[in-house]
Coordinates of C-alpha atoms in Angstrom, one line a residue:
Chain T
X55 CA -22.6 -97.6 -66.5
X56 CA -21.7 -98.7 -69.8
X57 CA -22.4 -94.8 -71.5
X58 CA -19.9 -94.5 -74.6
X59 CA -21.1 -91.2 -75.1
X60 CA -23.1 -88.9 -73.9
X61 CA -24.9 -85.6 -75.0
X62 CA -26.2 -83.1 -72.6
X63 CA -28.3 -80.6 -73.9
X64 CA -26.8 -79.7 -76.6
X65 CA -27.6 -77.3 -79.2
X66 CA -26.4 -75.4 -82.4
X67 CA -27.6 -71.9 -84.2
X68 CA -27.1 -71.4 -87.9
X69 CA -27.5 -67.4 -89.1
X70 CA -30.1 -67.2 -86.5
X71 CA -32.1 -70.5 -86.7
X72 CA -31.9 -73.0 -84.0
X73 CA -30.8 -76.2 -86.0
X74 CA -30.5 -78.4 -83.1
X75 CA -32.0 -77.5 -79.5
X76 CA -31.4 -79.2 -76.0
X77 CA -30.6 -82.6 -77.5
X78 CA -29.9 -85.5 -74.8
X79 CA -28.9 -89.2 -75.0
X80 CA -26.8 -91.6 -73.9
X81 CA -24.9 -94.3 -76.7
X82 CA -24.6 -97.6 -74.5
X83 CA -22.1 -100.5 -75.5
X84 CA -23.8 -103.2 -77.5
X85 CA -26.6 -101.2 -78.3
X86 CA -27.5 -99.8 -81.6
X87 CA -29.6 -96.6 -82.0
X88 CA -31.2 -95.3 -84.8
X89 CA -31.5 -91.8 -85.3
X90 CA -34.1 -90.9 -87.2
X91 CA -36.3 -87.9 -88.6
X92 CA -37.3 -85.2 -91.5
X93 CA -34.4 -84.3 -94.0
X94 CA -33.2 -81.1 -92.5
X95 CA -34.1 -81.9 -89.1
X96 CA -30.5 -81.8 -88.2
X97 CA -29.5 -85.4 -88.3
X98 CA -26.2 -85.2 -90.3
X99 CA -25.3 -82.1 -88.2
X100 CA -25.4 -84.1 -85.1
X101 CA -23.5 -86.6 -86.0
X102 CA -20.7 -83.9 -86.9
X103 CA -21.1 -83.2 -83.5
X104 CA -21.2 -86.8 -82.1
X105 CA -17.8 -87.1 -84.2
X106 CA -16.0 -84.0 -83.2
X107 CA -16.1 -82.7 -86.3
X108 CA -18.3 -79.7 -85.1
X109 CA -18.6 -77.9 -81.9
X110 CA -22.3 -77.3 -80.5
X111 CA -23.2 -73.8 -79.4
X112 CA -24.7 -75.3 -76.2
X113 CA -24.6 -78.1 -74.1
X114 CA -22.0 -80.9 -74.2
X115 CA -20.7 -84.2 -75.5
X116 CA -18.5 -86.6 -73.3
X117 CA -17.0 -89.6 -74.3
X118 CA -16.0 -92.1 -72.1
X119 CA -12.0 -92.7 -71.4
X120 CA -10.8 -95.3 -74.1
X121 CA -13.4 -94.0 -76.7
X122 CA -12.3 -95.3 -80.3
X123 CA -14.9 -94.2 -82.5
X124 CA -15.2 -95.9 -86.2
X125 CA -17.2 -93.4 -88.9
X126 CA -18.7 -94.9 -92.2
X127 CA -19.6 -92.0 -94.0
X128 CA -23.1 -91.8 -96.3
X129 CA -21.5 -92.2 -99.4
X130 CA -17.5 -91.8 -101.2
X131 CA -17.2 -89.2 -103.7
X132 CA -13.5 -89.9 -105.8
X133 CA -12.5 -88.5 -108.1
X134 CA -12.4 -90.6 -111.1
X135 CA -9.0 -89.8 -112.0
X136 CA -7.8 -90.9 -108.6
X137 CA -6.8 -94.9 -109.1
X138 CA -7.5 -96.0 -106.3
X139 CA -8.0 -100.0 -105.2
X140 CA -10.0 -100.9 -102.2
X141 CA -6.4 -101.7 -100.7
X142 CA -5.0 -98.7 -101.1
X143 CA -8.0 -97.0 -99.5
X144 CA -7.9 -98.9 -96.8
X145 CA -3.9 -98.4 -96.3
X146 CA -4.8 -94.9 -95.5
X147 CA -6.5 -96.0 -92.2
X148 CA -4.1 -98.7 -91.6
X149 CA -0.9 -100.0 -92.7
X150 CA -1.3 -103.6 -91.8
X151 CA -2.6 -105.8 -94.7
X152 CA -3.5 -108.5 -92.9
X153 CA -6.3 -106.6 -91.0
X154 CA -6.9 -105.4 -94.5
X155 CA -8.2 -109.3 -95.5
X156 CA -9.7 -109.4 -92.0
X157 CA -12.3 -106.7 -92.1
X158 CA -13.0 -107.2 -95.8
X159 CA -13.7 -110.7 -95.1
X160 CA -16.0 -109.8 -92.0
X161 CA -17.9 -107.7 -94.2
X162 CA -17.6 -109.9 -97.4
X163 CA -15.9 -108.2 -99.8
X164 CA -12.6 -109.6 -99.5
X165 CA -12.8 -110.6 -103.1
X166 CA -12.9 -106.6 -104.4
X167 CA -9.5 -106.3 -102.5
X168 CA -7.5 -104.8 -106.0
X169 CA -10.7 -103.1 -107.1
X170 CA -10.6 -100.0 -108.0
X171 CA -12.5 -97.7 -105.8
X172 CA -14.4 -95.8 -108.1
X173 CA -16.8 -97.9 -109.7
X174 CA -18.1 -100.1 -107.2
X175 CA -21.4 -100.8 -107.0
X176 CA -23.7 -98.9 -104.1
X177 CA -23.8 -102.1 -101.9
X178 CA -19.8 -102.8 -102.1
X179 CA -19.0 -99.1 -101.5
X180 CA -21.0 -99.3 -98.3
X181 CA -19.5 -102.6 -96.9
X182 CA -15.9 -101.1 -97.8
X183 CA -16.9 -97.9 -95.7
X184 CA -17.8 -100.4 -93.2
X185 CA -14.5 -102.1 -93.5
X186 CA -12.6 -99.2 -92.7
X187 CA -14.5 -98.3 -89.7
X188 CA -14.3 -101.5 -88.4
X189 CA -10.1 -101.2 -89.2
X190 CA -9.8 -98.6 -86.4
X191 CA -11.6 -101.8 -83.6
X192 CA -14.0 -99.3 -82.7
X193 CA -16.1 -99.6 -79.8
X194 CA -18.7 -96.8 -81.1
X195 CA -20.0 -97.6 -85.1
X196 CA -21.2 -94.5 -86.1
X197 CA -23.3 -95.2 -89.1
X198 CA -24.3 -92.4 -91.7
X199 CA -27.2 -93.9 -93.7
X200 CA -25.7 -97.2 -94.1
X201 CA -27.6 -98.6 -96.6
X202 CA -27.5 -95.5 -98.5
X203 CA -27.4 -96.7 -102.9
X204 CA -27.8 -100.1 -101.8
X205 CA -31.2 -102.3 -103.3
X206 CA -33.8 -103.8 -101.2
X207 CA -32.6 -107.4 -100.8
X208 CA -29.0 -105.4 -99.8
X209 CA -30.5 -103.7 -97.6
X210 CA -31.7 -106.6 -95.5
X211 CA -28.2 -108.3 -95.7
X212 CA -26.3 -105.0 -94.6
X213 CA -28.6 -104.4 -91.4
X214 CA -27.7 -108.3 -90.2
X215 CA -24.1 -107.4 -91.1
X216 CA -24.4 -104.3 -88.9
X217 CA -26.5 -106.2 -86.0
X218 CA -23.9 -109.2 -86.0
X219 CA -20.6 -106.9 -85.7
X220 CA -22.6 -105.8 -82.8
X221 CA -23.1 -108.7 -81.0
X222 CA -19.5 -109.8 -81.7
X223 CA -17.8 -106.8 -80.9
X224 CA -19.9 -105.6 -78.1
X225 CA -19.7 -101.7 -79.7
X226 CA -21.9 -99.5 -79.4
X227 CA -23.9 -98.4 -82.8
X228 CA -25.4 -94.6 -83.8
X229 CA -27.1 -94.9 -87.0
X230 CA -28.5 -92.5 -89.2
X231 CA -31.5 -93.7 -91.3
X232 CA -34.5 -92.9 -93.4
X233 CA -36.1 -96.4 -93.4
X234 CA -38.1 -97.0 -91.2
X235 CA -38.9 -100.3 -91.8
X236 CA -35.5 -102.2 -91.0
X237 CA -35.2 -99.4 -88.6
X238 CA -37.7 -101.3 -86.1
X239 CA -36.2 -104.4 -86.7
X240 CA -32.9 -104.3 -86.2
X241 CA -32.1 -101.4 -83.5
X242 CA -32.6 -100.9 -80.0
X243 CA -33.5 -97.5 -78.9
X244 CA -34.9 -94.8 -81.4
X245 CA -34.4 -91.2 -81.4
X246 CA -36.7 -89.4 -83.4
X247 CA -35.0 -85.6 -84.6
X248 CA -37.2 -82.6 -85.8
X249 CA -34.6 -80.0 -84.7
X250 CA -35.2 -81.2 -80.9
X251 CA -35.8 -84.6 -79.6
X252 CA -39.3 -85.2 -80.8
X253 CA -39.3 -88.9 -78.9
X254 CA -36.8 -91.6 -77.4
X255 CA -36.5 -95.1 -76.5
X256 CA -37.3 -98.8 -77.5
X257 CA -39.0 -99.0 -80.7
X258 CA -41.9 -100.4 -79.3
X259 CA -42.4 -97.5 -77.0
X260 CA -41.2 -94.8 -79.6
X261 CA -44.0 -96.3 -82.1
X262 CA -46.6 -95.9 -79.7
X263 CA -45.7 -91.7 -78.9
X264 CA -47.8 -89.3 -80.7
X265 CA -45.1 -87.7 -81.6
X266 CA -43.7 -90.7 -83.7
X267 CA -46.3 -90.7 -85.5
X268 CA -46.8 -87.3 -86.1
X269 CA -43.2 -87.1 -87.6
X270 CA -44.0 -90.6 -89.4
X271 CA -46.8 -89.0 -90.9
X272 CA -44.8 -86.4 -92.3
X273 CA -42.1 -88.3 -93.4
X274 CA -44.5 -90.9 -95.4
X275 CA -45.6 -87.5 -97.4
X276 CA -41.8 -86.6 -98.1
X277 CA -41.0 -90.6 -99.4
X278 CA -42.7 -91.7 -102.0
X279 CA -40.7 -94.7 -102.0
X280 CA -42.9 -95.9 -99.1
X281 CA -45.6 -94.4 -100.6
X282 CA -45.4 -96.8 -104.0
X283 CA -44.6 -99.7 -101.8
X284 CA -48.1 -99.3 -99.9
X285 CA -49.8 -99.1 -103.3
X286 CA -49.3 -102.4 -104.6
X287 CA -50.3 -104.2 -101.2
X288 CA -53.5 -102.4 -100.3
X289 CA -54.4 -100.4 -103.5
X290 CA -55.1 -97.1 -103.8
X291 CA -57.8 -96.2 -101.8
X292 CA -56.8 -97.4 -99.1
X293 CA -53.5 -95.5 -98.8
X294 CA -54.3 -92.2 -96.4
X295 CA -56.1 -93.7 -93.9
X296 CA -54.5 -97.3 -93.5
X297 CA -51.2 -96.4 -94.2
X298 CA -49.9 -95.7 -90.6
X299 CA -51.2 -98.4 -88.8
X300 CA -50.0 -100.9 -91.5
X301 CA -46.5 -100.0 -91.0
X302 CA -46.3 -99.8 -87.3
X303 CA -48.1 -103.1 -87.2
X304 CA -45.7 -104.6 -89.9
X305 CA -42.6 -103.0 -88.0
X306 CA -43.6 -103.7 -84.1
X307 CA -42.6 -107.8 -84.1
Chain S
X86 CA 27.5 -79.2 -127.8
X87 CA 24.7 -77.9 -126.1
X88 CA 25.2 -74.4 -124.8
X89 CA 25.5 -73.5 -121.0
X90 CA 21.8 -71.5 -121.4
X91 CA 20.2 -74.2 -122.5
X92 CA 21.7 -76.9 -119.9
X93 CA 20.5 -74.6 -117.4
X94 CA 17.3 -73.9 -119.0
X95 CA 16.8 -77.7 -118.8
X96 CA 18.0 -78.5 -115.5
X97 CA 15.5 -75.5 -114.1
X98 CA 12.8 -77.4 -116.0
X99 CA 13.6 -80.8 -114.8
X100 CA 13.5 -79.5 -111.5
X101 CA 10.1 -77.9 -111.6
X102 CA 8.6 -80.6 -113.6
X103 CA 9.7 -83.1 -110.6
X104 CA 7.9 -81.4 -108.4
X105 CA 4.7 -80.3 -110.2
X106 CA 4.0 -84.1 -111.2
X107 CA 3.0 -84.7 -107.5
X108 CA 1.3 -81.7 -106.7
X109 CA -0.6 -81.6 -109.9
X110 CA -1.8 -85.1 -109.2
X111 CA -2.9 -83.5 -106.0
X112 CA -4.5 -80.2 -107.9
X113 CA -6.6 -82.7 -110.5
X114 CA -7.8 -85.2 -107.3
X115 CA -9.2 -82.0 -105.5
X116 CA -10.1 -80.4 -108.8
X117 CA -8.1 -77.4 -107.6
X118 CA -7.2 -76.9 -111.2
X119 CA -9.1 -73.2 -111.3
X120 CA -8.2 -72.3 -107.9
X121 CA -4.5 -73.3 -108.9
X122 CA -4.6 -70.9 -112.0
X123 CA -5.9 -68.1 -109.4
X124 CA -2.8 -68.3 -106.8
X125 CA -0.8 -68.5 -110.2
X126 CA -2.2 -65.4 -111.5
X127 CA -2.0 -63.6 -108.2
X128 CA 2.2 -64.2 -108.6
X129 CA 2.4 -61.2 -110.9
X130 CA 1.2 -59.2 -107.8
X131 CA 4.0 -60.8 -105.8
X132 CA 6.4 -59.4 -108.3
X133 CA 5.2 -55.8 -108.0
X134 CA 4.9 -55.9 -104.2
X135 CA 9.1 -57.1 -104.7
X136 CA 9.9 -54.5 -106.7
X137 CA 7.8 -52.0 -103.9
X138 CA 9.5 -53.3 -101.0
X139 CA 13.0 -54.8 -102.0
X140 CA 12.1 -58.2 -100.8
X141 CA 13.2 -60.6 -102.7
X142 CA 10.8 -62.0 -105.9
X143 CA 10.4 -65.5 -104.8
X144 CA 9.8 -64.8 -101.7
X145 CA 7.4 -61.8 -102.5
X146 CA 5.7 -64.3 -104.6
X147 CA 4.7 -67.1 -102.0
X148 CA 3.9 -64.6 -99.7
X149 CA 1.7 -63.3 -101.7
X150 CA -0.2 -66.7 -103.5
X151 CA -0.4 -67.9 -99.5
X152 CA -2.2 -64.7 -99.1
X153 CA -5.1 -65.1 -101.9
X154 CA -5.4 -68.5 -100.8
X155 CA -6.3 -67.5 -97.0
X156 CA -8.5 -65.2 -98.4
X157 CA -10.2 -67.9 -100.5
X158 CA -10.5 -69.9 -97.9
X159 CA -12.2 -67.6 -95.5
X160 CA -14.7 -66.4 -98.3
X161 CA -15.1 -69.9 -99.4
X162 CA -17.1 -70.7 -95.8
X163 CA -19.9 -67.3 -96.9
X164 CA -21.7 -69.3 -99.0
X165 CA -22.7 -66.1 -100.9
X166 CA -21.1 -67.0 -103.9
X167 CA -20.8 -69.9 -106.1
X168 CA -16.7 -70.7 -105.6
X169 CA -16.0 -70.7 -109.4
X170 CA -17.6 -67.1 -109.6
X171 CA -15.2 -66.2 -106.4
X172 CA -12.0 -67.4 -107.9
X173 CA -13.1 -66.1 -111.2
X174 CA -13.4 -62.5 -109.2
X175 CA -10.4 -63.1 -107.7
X176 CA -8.3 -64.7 -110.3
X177 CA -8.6 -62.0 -112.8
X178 CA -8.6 -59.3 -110.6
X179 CA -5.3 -60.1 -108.6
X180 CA -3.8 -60.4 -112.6
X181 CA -5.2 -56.8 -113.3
X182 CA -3.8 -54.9 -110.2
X183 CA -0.1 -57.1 -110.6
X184 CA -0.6 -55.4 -114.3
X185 CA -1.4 -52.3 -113.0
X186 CA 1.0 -52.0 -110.3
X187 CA 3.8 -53.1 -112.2
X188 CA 2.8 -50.7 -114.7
X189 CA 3.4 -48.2 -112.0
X190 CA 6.5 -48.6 -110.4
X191 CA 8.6 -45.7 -112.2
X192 CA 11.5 -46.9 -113.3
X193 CA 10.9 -50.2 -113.8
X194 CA 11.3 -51.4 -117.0
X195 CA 9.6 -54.9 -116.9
X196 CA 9.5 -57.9 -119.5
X197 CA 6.2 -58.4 -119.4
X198 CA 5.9 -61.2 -121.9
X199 CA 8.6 -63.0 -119.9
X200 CA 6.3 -62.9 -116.5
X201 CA 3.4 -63.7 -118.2
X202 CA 4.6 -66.7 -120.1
X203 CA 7.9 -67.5 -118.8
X204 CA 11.8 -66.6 -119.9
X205 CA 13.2 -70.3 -118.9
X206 CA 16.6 -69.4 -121.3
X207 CA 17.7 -66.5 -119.0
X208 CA 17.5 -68.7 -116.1
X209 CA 21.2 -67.8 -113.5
X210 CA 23.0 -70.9 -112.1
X211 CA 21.1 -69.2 -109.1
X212 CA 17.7 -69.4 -110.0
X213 CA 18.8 -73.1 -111.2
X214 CA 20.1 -73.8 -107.6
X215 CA 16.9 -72.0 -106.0
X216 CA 14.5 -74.0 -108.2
X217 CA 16.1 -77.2 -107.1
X218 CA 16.3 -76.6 -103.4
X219 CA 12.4 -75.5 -103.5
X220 CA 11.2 -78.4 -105.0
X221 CA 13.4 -80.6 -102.6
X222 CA 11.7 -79.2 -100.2
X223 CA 8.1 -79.5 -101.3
X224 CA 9.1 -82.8 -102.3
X225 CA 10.4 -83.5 -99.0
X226 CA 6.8 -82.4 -97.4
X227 CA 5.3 -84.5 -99.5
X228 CA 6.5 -87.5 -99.2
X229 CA 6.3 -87.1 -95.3
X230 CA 2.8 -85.9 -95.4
X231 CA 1.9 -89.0 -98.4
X232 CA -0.7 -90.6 -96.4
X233 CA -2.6 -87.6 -94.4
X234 CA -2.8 -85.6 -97.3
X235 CA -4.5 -88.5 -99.7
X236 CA -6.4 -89.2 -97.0
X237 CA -8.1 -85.8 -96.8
X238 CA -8.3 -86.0 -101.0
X239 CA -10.5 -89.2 -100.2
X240 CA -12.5 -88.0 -97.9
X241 CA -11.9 -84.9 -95.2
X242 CA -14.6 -85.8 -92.8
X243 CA -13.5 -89.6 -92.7
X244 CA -9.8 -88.4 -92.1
X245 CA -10.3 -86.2 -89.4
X246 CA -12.6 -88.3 -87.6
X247 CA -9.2 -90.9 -87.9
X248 CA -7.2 -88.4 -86.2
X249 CA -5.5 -86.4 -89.5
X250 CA -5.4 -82.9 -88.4
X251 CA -7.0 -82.0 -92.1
X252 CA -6.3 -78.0 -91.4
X253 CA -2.9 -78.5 -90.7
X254 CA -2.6 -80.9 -93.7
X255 CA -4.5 -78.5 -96.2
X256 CA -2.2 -76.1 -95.2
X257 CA 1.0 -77.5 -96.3
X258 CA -0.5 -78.2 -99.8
X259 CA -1.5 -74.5 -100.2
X260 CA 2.3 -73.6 -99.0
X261 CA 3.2 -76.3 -101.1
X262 CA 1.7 -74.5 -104.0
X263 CA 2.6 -70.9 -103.2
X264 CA 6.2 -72.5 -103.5
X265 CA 5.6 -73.7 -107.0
X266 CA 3.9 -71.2 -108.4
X267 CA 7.1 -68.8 -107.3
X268 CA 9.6 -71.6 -108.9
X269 CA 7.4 -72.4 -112.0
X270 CA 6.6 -68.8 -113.0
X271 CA 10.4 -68.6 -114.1
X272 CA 9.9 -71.7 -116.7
X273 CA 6.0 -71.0 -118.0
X274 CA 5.0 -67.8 -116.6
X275 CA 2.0 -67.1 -114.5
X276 CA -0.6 -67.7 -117.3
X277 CA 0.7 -71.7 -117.7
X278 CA 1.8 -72.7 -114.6
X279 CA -1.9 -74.4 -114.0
X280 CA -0.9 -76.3 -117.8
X281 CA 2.4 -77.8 -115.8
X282 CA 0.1 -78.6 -112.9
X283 CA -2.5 -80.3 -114.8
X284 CA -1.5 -81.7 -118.2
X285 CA 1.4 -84.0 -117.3
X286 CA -1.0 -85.5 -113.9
X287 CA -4.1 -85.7 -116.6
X288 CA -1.8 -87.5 -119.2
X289 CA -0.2 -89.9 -116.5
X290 CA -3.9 -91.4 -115.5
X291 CA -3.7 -93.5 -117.7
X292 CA -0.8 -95.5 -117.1
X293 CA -0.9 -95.4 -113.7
X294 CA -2.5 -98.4 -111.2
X295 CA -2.2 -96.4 -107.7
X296 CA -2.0 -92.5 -106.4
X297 CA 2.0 -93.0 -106.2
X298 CA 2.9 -94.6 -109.6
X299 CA 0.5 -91.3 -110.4
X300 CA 2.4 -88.9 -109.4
X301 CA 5.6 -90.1 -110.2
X302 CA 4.7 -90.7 -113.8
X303 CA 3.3 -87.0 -113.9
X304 CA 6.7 -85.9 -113.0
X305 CA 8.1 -87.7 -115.6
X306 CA 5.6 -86.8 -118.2
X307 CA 5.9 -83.0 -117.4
X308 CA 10.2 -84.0 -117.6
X309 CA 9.6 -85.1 -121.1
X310 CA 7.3 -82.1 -122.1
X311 CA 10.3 -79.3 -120.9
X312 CA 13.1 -81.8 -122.8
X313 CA 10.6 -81.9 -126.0
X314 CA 9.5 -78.3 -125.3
X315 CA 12.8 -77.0 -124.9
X316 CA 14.0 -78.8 -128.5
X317 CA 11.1 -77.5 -130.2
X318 CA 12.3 -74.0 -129.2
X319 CA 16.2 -74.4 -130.1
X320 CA 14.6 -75.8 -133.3
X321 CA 12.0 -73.2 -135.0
X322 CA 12.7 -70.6 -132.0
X323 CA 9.4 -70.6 -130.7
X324 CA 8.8 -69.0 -127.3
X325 CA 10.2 -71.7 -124.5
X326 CA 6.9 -71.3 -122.3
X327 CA 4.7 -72.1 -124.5
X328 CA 6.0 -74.6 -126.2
X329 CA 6.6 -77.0 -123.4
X330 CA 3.1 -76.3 -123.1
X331 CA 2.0 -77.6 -125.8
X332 CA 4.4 -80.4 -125.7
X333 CA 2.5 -81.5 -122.6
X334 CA -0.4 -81.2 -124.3
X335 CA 0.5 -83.6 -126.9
X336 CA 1.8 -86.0 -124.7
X337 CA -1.7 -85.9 -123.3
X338 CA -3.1 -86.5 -126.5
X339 CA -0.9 -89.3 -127.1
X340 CA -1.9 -90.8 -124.1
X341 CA -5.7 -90.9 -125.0
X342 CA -4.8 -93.4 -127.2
X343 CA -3.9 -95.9 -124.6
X344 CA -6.5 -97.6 -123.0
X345 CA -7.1 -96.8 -119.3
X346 CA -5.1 -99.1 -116.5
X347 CA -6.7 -98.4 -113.6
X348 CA -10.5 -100.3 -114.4

C-alpha cells in the first residue's frame, strides 16, 4: 500500500471533555482529503496531531518511512515591525534561492519575491504559505483552510493550484475546509469531524450518508455565507426546505 | 581628556547596547516588551538573594530572571488568566519582595537609586570586562541560532513542523535575556532595561529592509543613545540612566520623521 499516514483510533481529552474520539483513516499518495465539519469539532486539533505537533491521549499515528510532510498554515500573523520580504521568509525554510524562484513560480507569485510580508493580500499570503510547503518537496500537503481570506474567483484558482501540484507531485493532500462547495469538486475522499468520525469516503458516497447531511444541516445554520448565496438563486421562501438538496445536487458532478 | 570613569562608563554601554539591539529586535517581533520589563524587575530579587547567599550578583541575577520566566511559562499554558494581568501580578510583585528583602538584609546598606535606575559611572574595569564577555556570548548564540529563532518569531507551529526544536530555541532567548537583564541593570537599572530593549529596535524599523539590517541598526541606535546619554550627563549632570533613556527616546522620535523602508 501506498498509506502515507495512518491514524488508528486515536483520541484526545481536554479538562474532561473528549475533543476527539477513536478517529481512523488512512492519507494515500496522490490523493487529496478533505476534512471537514462544525467549528470546534476538533479539526485544527487533529491536524496538530497529524503534524506531530500534539500527542493524542489514545490511539496512534504512523507515518510511513521517508515521510516529508509540507504544512501551510491557516493564516501568517507578523508582526508589522518585522520587515520581512517573501524571500527572506522563505530563506527560513531553505537557503537555496533558486528553489525560492521555483516554488513561487509554481504557485505564481514569483513576481512578490522582494515584497514585504506583511501586507499581502489574503490570496498572495496563501500561495506564499503554499510556496514554502512545497520548498520542503513534500510528499504529504497538509492544508489548513487553504483558501482562508481569499475571494471567490481566488478560491477557484487556488483549489486547481492545489489539485495540479497533486497530480504532478504525486503527494498526498489533508485539507482542512469549511466550503463545501469546492470541497466536492476537487478532493477525493471526505471525512466529516463532529468530535468522532461522523462519515468517510468518496464524496459521492459521503453525500449520500445521513450523517453528512445531518452535519451539513448544521453547518448551513452556522454559515450564513451559504445562506446569502442560496437567497439570491431561489429567493426566500424557498430557502429551509430546498436548500440541501440544491447543494448536494450542485456539488455531486 | 576624557576621564578613565567615563571611558569605562562608555565602553560598559557600548557593550550592552551591542547586544540589546538584537535581542530587542527579538523582544518587539514577539511583543515580549511587558514580559521583558517583568524578568527585568524580578533582577532586584536576584540582588537580594546575592547578598543572602554570597553568590555572586550577576550570576544571582540570571538565576533568578530564568526562574520567573519558567514560572511564566508554566502559568502561561492555565489559561486562567489573561497573560498581561499574570505578568502584571508578577512583575510588580517580584519588584516589591527584591524591595522588601533588600530592605531586610541587616547590614546592608544599599544604593537603591543606583539598582533601580542604573550607576553606569561606578562601573570597575571588571564589570567592563564582564559586560563584554556576556554579550559576546549572547551574541555568539545568536548569530548561531539566526535562523531557528526568526523562524519561531514567524510562525512556531510552521517551524516546528520544519524540524526547529522551537522549545529548545525559546529557551536560549529567555537565557539570552536573563543574561542581559544581569549586564544591563548596571548601565539603566532594572526600571529601564525594557527602554534599551525596545527604543533603539522601535527607532531602527524604520531604516531597516530585512530582520538582520534590524538588529544591527538597533545596536547601533542604542550605541548612539549611551554616547549622547552619557554627554548629556557630563554636561548638566543629570542621572546617567536616565538620560540615555531619553536619548533613545529621541532618537526614536527623530526617526518618525523618516518615512518607513520596509513597504
Amino acid at each position: 500500500m501506498n498509506a502515507l499516514m495512518e491514524a488508528r483510533g486515536v483520541g484526545l481529552d481536554l479538562s474532561g471533555q473528549a475533543i476527539l474520539d477513536n478517529v481512523s483513516f488512512t492519507l494515500d499518495a496522490g490523493r487529496i482529503t478533505t476534512l471537514i465539519g462544525p467549528n470546534g469539532g476538533g479539526k485544527t486539533t487533529l491536524v496538530r496531531i497529524m503534524l506531530g505537533l500534539l500527542r493524542p491521549g489514545r490511539g496512534e499515528v504512523r507515518r510511513a518511512a521517508g515521510l516529508r510532510i509540507g504544512y501551510m498554515p491557516q493564516k501568517l500573523s507578523i508582526d508589522p515591525t518585522l520587515p520581512l520580504s517573501v524571500g527572506a521568509f522563505l530563506k527560513l525554510a531553505d537557503s537555496d534561492k533558486r528553489n525560492h524562484r521555483q516554488v513561487l513560480e509554481r504557485t505564481g507569485v514569483a513576481h512578490l519575491y522582494e515584497k514585504p510580508v506583511y501586507g499581502l493580500s489574503g490570496g498572495e499570503t496563501q500561495r506564499v504559505l503554499l510556496a514554502r510547503a512545497l520548498l520542503r518537496r513534500p510528499n504529504l500537503l497538509v492544508l489548513d483552510e487553504p483558501v482562508q481570506g481569499v475571494d471567490v474567483n481566488g478560491q477557484e484558482a487556488l483549489y486547481q493550484l492545489i489539485a495540479r501540484i497533486r497530480d504532478e507531485t504525486g503527494c498526498g493532500i489533508l485539507m482542512v475546509s469549511h466550503d463545501l462547495h469546492m470541497v466536492m469538486a476537487a478532493t477525493d475522499e471526505v471525512i466529516c469531524l463532529n468530535h468522532h468520525v461522523c462519515c468517510y469516503g468518496s464524496p459521492e458516497f459521503v453525500s449520500t450518508e445521513p450523517a453528512y447531511e445531518e452535519l451539513f444541516g448544521r453547518r448551513t445554520a452556522l454559515y450564513t455565507h451559504h445562506h446569502d448565496h442560496r437567497h439570491d438563486l431561489h429567493g426566500d421562501r424557498v430557502l429551509p426546505v430546498s436548500h440541501d438538496q440544491g447543494d448536494t445536487r450542485e456539488d455531486t458532478p | 581628556m576624557m576621564p578613565e570613569f567615563m571611558l569605562l562608563a562608555l565602553l560598559a554601554g557600548l557593550g550592552v547596547a551591542l547586544v540589546t539591539g538584537p535581542l530587542g529586535a527579538f523582544v518587539v517581533w514577539r511583543r515580549m516588551a511587558y514580559f521583558g520589563d517583568t524578568l527585568a524587575h524580578s533582577a532586584l530579587l536576584g540582588i537580594a538573594v546575592a547578598l543572602w547567599s554570597a553568590i555572586a550578583p550577576g550570576f544571582a541575577v540570571t538565576l533568578v530572571c530564568l526562574t520567573l520566566a519558567l514560572a511564566l511559562l508554566a502559568l502561561q499554558h492555565q489559561h486562567a488568566l489573561a497573560t498581561d494581568t499574570l505578568l502584571g501580578i508578577l512583575s510588580h510583585t517580584s519588584l516589591a519582595l527584591g524591595l522588601v528583602a533588600l530592605y531586610l538584609i541587616p547590614g546592608a546598606r544599599m544604593d537603591l537609586e543606583g539598582l533601580l535606575f542604573g550607576d553606569l559611572l561606578t562601573v570597575t574595569a571588571a564589570d567592563t570586562a564582564t559586560i563584554w564577555a556576556t554579550a559576546a556570548l549572547v551574541l555568539l548564540l545568536m548569530a548561531r541560532l539566526w535562523r531557528p529563532l526568526l523562524s519561531v518569531t514567524v510562525h512556531p507551529d510552521l517551524a516546528r513542523v520544519e524540524g526547529v526544536n522551537a522549545t529548545a530555541v525559546n529557551g536560549a532567548l529567555m537565557f539570552s535575556l536573563a543574561l542581559v537583564i544581569a549586564i544591563a541593570m548596571k548601565v539603566v537599572g532594572v526600571l529601564l532595561i525594557t527602554a534599551l530593549l525596545v527604543i533603539p529596535a522601535a527607532t531602527s524599523r524604520r531604516f531597516a529592509r530585512g530582520p538582520e539590517a534590524m538588529a544591527v541598526l538597533a545596536s547601533i541606535a542604542g550605541g548612539l543613545a549611551v554616547i549622547l546619554g552619557l554627554a548629556a550627563s557630563w554636561q548638566w549632570d543629570t542621572p546617567v540612566g536616565p538620560s540615555i533613556v531619553l536619548s533613545a527616546g529621541l532618537l526614536f522620535l527623530v526617526s518618525l520623521l523618516r518615512r518607513s523602508a520596509g513597504r
